[in-house]
mmCIF file of C-alpha atoms in Angstrom:
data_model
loop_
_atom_site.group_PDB
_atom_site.id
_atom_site.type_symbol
_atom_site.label_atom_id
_atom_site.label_comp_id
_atom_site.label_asym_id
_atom_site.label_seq_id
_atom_site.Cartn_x
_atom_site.Cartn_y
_atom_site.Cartn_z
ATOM 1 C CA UNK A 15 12.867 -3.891 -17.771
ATOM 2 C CA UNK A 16 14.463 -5.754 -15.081
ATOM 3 C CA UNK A 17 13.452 -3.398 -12.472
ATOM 4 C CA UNK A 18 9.800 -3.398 -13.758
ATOM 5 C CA UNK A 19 9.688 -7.711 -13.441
ATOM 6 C CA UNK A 20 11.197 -7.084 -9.979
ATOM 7 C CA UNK A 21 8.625 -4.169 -8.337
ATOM 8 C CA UNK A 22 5.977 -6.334 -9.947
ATOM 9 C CA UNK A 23 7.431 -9.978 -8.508
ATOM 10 C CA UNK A 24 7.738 -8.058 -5.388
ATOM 11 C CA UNK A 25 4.580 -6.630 -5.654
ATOM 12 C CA UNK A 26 2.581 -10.286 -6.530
ATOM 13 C CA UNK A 27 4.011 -11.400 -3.324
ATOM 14 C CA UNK A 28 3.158 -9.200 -0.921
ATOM 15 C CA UNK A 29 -0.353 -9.416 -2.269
ATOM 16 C CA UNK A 30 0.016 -13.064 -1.678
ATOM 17 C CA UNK A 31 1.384 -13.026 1.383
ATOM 18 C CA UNK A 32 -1.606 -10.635 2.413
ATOM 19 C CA UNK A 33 -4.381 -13.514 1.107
ATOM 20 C CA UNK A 34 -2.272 -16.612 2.882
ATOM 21 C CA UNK A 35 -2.535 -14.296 6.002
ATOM 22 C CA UNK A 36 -6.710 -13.366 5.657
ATOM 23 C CA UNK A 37 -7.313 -17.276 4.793
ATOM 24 C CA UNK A 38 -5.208 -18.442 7.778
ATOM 25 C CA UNK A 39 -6.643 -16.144 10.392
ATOM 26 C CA UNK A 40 -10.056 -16.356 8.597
ATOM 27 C CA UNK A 41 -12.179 -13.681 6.510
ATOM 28 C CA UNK A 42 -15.352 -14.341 8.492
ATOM 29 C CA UNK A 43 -13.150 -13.376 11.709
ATOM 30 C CA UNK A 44 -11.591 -10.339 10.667
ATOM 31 C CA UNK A 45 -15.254 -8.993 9.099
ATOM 32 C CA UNK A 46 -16.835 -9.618 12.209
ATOM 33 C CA UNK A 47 -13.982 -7.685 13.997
ATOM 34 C CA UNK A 48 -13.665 -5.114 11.507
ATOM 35 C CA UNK A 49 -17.769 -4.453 12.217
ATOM 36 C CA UNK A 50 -16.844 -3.750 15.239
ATOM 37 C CA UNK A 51 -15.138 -0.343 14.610
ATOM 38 C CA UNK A 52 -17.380 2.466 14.734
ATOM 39 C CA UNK A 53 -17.094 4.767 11.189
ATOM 40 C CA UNK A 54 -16.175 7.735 14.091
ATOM 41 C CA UNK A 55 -12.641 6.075 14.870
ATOM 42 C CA UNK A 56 -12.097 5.005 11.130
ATOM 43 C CA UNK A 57 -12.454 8.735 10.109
ATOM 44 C CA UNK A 58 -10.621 10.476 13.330
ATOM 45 C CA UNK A 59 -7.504 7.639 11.640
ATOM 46 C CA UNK A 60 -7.882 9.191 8.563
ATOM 47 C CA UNK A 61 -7.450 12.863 10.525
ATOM 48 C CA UNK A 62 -4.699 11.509 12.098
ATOM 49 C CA UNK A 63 -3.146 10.500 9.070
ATOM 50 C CA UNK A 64 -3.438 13.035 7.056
ATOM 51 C CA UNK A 65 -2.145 15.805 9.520
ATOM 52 C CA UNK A 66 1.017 12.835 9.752
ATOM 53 C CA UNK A 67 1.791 13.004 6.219
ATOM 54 C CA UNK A 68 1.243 17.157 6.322
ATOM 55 C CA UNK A 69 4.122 17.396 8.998
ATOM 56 C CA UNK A 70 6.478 15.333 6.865
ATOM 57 C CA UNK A 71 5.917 18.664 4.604
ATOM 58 C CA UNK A 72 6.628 20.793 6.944
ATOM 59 C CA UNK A 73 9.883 19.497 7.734
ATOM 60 C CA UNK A 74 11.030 19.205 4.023
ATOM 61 C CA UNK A 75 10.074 23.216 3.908
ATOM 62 C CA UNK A 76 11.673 23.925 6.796
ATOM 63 C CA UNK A 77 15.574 22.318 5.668
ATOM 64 C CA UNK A 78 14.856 23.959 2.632
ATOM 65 C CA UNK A 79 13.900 27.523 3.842
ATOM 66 C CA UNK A 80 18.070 27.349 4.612
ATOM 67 C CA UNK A 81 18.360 28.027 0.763
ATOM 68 C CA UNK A 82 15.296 29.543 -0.026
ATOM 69 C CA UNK A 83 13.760 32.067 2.293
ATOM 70 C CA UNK A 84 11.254 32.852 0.332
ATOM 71 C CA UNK A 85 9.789 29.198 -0.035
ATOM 72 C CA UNK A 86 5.445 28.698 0.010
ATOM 73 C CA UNK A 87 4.622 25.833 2.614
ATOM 74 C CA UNK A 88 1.788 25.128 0.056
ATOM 75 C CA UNK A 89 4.036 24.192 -3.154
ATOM 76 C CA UNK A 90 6.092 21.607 -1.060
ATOM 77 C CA UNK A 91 2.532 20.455 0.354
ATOM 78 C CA UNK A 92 1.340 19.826 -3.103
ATOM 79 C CA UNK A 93 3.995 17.965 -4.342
ATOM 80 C CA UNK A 94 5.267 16.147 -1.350
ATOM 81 C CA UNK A 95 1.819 14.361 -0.923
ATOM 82 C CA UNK A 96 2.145 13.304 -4.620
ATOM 83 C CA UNK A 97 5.620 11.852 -3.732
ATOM 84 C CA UNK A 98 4.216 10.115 -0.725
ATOM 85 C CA UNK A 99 1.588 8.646 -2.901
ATOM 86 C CA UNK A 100 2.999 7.496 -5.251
ATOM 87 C CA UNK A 101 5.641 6.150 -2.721
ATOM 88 C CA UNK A 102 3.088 3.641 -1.995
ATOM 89 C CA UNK A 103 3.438 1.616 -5.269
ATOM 90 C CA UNK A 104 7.290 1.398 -4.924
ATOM 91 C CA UNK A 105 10.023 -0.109 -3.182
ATOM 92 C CA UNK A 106 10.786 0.829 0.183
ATOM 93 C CA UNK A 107 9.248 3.923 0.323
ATOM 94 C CA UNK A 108 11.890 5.371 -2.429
ATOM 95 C CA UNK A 109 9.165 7.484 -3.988
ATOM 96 C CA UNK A 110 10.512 9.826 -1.373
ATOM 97 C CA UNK A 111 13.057 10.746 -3.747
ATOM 98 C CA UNK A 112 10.880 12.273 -6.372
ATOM 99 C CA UNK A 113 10.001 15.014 -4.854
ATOM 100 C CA UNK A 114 12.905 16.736 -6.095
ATOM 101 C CA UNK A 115 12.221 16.230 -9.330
ATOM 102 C CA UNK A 116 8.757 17.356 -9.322
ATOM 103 C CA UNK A 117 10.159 20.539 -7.140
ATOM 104 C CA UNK A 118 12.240 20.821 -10.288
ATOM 105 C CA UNK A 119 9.605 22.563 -12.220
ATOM 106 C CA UNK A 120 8.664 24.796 -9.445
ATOM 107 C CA UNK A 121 12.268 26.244 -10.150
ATOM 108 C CA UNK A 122 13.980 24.540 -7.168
ATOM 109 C CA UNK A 123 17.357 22.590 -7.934
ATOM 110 C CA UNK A 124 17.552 19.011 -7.488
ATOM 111 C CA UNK A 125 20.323 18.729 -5.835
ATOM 112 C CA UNK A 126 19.733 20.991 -3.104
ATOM 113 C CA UNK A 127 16.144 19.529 -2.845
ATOM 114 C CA UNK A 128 17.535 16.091 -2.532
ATOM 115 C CA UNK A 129 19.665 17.209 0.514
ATOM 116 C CA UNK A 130 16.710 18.170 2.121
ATOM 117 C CA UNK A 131 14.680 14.871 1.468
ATOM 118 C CA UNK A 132 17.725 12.462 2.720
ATOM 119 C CA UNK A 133 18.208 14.286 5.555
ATOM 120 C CA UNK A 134 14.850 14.336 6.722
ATOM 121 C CA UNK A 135 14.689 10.837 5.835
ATOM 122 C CA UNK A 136 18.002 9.723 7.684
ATOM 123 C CA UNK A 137 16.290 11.502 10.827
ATOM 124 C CA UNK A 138 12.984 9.969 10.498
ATOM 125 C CA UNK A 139 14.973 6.495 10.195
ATOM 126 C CA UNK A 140 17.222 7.636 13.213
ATOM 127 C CA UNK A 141 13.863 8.260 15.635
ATOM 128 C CA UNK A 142 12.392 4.929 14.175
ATOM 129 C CA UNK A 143 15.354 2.460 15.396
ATOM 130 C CA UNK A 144 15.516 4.725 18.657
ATOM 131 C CA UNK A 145 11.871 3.518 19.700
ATOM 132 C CA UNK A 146 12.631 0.237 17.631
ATOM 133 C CA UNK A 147 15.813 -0.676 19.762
ATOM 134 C CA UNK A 148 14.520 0.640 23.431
ATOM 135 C CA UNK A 149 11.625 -2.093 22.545
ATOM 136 C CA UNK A 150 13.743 -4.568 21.814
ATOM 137 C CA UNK A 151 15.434 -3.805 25.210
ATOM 138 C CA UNK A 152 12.432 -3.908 26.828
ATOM 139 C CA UNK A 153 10.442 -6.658 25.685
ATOM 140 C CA UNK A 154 12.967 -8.678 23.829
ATOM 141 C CA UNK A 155 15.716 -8.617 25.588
ATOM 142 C CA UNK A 156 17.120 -11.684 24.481
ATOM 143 C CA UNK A 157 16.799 -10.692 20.424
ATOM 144 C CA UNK A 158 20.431 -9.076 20.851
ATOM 145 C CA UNK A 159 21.364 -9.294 17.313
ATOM 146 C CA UNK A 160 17.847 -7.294 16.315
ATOM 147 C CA UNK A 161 19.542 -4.465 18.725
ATOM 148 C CA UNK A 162 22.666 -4.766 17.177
ATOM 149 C CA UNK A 163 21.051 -4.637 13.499
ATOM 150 C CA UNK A 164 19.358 -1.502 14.432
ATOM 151 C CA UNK A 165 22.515 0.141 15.796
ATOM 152 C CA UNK A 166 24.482 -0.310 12.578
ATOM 153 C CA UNK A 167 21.641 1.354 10.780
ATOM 154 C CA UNK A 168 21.779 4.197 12.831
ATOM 155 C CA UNK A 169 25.456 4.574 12.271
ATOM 156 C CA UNK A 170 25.106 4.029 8.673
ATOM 157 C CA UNK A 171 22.777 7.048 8.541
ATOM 158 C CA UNK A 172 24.960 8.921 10.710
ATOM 159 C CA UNK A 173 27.960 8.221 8.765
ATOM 160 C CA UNK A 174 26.611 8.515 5.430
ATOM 161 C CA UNK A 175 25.417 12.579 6.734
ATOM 162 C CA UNK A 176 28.535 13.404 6.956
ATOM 163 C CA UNK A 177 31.372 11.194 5.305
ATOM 164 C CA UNK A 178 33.313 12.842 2.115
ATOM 165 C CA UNK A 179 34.349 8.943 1.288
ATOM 166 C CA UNK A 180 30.324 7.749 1.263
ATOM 167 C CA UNK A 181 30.157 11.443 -1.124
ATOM 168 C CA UNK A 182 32.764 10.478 -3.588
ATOM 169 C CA UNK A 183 31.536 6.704 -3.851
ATOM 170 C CA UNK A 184 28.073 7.799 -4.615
ATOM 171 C CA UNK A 185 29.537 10.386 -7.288
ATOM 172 C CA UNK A 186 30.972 7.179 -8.880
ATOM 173 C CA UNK A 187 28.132 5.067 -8.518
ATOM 174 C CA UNK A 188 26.101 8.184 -10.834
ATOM 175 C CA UNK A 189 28.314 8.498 -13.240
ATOM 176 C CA UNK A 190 27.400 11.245 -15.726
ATOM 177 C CA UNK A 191 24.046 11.554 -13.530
ATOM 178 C CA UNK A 192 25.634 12.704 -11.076
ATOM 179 C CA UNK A 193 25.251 16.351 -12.250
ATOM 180 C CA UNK A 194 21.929 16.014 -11.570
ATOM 181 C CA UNK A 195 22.621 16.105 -7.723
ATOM 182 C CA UNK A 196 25.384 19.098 -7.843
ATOM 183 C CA UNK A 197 24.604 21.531 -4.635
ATOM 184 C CA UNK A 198 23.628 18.150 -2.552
ATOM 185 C CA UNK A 199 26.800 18.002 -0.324
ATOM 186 C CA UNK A 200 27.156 21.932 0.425
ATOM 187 C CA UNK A 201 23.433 22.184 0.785
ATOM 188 C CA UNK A 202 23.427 19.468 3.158
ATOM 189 C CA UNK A 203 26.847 21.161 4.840
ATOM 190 C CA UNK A 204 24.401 24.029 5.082
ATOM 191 C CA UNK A 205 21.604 22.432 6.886
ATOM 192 C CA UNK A 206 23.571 20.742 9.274
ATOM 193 C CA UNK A 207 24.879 23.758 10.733
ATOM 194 C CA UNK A 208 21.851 24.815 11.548
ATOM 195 C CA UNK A 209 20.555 23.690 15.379
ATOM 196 C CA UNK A 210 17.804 24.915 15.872
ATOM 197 C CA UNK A 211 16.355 23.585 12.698
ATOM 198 C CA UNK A 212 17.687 20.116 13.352
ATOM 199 C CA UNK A 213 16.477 20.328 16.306
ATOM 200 C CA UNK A 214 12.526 21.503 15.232
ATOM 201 C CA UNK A 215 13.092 18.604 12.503
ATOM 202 C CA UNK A 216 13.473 16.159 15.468
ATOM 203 C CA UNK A 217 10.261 17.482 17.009
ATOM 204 C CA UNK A 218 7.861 17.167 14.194
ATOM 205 C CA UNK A 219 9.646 13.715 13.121
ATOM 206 C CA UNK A 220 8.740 12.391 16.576
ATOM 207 C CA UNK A 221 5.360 13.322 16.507
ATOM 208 C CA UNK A 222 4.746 11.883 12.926
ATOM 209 C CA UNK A 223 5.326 8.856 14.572
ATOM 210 C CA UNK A 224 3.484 9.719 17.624
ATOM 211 C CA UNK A 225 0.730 10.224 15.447
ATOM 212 C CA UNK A 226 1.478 6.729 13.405
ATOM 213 C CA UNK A 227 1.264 4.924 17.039
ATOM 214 C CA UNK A 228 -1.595 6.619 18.062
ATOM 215 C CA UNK A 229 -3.592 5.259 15.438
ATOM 216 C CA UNK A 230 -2.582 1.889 15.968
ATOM 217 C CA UNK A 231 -3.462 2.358 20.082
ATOM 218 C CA UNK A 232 -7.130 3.756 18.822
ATOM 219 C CA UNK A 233 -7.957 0.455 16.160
ATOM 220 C CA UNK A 234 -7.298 -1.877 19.073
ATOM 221 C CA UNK A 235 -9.382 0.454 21.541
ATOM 222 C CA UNK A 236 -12.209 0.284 18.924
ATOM 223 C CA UNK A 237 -12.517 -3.182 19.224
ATOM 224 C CA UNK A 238 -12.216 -3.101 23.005
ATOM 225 C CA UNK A 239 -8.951 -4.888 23.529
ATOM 226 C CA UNK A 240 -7.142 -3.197 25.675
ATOM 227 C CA UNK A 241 -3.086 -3.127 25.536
ATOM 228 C CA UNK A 242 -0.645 -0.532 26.978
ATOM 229 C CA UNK A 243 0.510 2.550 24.409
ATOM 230 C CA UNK A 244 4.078 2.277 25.354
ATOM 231 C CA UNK A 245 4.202 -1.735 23.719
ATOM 232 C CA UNK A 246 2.104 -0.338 20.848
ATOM 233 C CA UNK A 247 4.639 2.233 20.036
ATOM 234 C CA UNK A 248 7.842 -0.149 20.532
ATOM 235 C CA UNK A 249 6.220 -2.875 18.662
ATOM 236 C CA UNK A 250 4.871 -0.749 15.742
ATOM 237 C CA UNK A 251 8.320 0.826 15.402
ATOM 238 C CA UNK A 252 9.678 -2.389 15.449
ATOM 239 C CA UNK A 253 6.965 -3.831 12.722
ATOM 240 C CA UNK A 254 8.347 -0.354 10.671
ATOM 241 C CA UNK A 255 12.105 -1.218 10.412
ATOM 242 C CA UNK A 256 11.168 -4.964 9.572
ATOM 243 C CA UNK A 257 9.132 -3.611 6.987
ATOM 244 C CA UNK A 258 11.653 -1.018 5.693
ATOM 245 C CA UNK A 259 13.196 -4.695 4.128
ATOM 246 C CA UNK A 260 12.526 -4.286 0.199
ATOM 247 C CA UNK A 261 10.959 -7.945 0.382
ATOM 248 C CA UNK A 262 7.799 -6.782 -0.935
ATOM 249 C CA UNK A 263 6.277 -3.880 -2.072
ATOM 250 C CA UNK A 264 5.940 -1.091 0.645
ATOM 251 C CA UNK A 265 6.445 -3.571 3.056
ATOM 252 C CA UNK A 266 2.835 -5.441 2.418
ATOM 253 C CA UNK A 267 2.067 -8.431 4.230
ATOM 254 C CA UNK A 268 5.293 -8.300 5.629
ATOM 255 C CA UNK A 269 3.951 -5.695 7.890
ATOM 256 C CA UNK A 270 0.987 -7.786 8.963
ATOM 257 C CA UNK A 271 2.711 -11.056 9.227
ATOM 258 C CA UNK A 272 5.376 -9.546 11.578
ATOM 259 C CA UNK A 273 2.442 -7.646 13.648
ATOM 260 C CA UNK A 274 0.353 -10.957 13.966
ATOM 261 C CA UNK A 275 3.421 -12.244 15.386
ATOM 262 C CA UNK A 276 4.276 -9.452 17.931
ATOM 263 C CA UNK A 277 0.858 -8.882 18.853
ATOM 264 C CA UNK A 278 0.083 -12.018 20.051
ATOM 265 C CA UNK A 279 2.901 -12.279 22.833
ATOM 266 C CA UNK A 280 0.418 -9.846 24.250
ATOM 267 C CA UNK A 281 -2.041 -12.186 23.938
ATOM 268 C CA UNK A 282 -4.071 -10.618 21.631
ATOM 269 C CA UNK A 283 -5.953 -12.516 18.953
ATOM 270 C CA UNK A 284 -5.010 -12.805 15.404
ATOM 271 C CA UNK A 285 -7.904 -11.360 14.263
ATOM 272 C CA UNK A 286 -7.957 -8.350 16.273
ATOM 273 C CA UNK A 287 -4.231 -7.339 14.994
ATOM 274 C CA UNK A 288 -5.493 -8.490 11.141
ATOM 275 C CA UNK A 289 -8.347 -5.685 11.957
ATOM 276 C CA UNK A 290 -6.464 -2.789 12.762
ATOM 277 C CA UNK A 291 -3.381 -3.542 10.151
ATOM 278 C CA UNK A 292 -6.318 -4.065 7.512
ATOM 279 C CA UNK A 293 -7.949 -0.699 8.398
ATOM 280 C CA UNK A 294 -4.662 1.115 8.218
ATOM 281 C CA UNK A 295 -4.085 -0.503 4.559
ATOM 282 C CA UNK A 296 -7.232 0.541 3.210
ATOM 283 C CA UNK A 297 -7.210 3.681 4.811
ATOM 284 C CA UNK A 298 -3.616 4.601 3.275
ATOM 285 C CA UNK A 299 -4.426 3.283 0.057
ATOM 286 C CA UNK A 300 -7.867 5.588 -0.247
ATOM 287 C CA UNK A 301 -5.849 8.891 1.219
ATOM 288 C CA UNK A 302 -3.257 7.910 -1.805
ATOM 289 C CA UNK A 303 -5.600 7.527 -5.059
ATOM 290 C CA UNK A 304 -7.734 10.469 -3.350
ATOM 291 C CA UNK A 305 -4.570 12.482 -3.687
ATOM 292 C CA UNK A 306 -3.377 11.121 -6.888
ATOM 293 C CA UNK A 307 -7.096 11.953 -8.438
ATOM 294 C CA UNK A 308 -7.010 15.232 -7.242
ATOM 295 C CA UNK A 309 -3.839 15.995 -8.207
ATOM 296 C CA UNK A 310 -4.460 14.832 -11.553
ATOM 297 C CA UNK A 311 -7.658 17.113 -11.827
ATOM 298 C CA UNK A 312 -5.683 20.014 -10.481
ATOM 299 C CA UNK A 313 -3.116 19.456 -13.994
ATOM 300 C CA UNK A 314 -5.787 18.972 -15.751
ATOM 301 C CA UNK A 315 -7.778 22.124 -14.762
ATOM 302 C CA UNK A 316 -4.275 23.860 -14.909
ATOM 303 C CA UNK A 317 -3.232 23.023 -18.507
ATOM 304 C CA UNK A 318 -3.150 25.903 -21.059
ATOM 305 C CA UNK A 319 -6.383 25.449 -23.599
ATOM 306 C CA UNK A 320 -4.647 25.251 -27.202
ATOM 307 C CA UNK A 321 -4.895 28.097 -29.036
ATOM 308 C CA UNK A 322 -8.212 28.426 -31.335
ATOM 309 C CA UNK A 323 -7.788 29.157 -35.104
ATOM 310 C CA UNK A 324 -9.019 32.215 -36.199
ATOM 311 C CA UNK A 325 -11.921 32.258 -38.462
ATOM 312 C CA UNK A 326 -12.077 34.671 -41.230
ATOM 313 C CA UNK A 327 -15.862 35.809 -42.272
#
């Protein structure tokens, strides 16, 4: 219950963060600027996007092809775009951690699953606060402590890979649900021995967010403001780990207040930032209850019909 009042207090103010924000800047403002992206660049984001969220698949089947050979790209497709919609309505992205629950019934354990899913995560977060702390360097180099902040998080992820103490303190913190997660350490053991894999992981991770810049550098070429891709990748990456904060829910209006704020030491207008950050909510949102539709009327279609009685004439 106390969980519930919190995702929704945390959802009721990111929502009104996200109206303060459109009634400061002004609705008129962003319409008018919104009008001026073409339907072209809204769906090539929505391309973009979706081929983002694919690769994020790809990488969960490819750690767990170390324990299952065998695996089908398309069942960890299915399910990992449920997890990353529904993802969307909770805290800090932890929907994440579904997926091996919903891999469950595909006859995949959990706790090998789950190994898979944090470290894909901790590597995703690793790349972020890379491109996150070389543009602090570069274009706030007197926001030390935001350097230093990022730094500890990447040697919290690194340490919590492969620390036995972080492993016993988290069987403690489970309790008796911690046999849920049995197989996670050795599985994890597992895929960190292999390279090449780690390696391929980095790749793909690195051009999901590629692809997450890019469609930030397109929105503000749509409305014909002009800024250089290398600050829209820092300061998007930076906007990301801000956002990764559980202060609201999935980071909303957190995101656009700290992007409003960025932005405009480039000197580009409130509006303009309000635009693209507006486009990129709707746009997520519609890809999400698209996917959560279909994948409801894919259930549905794929339930058993109950049996019909016989009728004796």
């Amino acid at each position: 219950m106390r969980n519930k009042l919190l995702s929704a207090v945390k959802l009721l103010l990111g929502v009104a963060l996200l109206i303060l924000l459109f009634y400061k800047v002004g609705p008129a403002n962003i319409l008018s600027t919104l009008l001026e992206i073409r339907l072209q660049t809204i769906l090539i984001v929505i391309l973009i996007y979706v081929f983002a969220v694919i690769l994020v698949a790809a990488n969960y089947t490819l750690f767990l092809s170390v324990d299952y050979p065998n695996i089908k790209f398309v069942n960890v497709l299915r399910r990992s775009l449920e997890t990353w919609a529904l993802g969307l309505f909770m805290p800090s992205k932890s929907g994440d951690f579904l997926l091996p629950f919903l891999l469950k019934k595909d006859g995949f354990e959990v706790g090998k699953t789950m190994a898979a899913v944090f470290l894909d995560r901790v590597i995703s977060l690793l790349v972020l606060c890379i491109f996150a702390a070389a543009g602090v360097v570069f274009l706030m180099p007197s926001k030390t402590w935001m350097i230093a902040a990022m730094l500890l998080l990447i040697l919290a992820s690194l340490i919590a890979i492969t620390s036995s103490i972080v492993r016993n303190f988290v069987k403690k913190a489970l309790g008796r649900r911690a046999r849920y997660f049995a197989g996670f350490y050795s599985a994890l053991q597992r895929m960190l021995a292999y390279k090449n894999k780690l390696f391929l992981n980095f790749l793909l991770t690195n051009m999901q967010w590629q692809l997450s810049f890019l469609m930030v550098y397109f929105l503000f070429l749509a409305q014909g403001v002009h800024i250089n891709y290398v600050a829209v990748m820092f300061l998007y990456a930076i906007i990301k780990v801000i956002s990764l904060v559980p202060i609201t829910m999935a980071g909303l209006g957190v995101k656009e207040l700290f992007a409003i704020i960025l932005f405009s030491s480039f000197s580009i207008a409130a509006e303009n930032t309000m635009a693209v950050f507006t486009v990129l909510l709707i746009t997520t949102y519609f890809i999400a209850f698209a996917i959560l539709i279909v994948s409801a009327l894919y259930k549905y279609n794929s339930a058993p019909l109950p049996a019909q009685p016989l009728s004796l004439r």
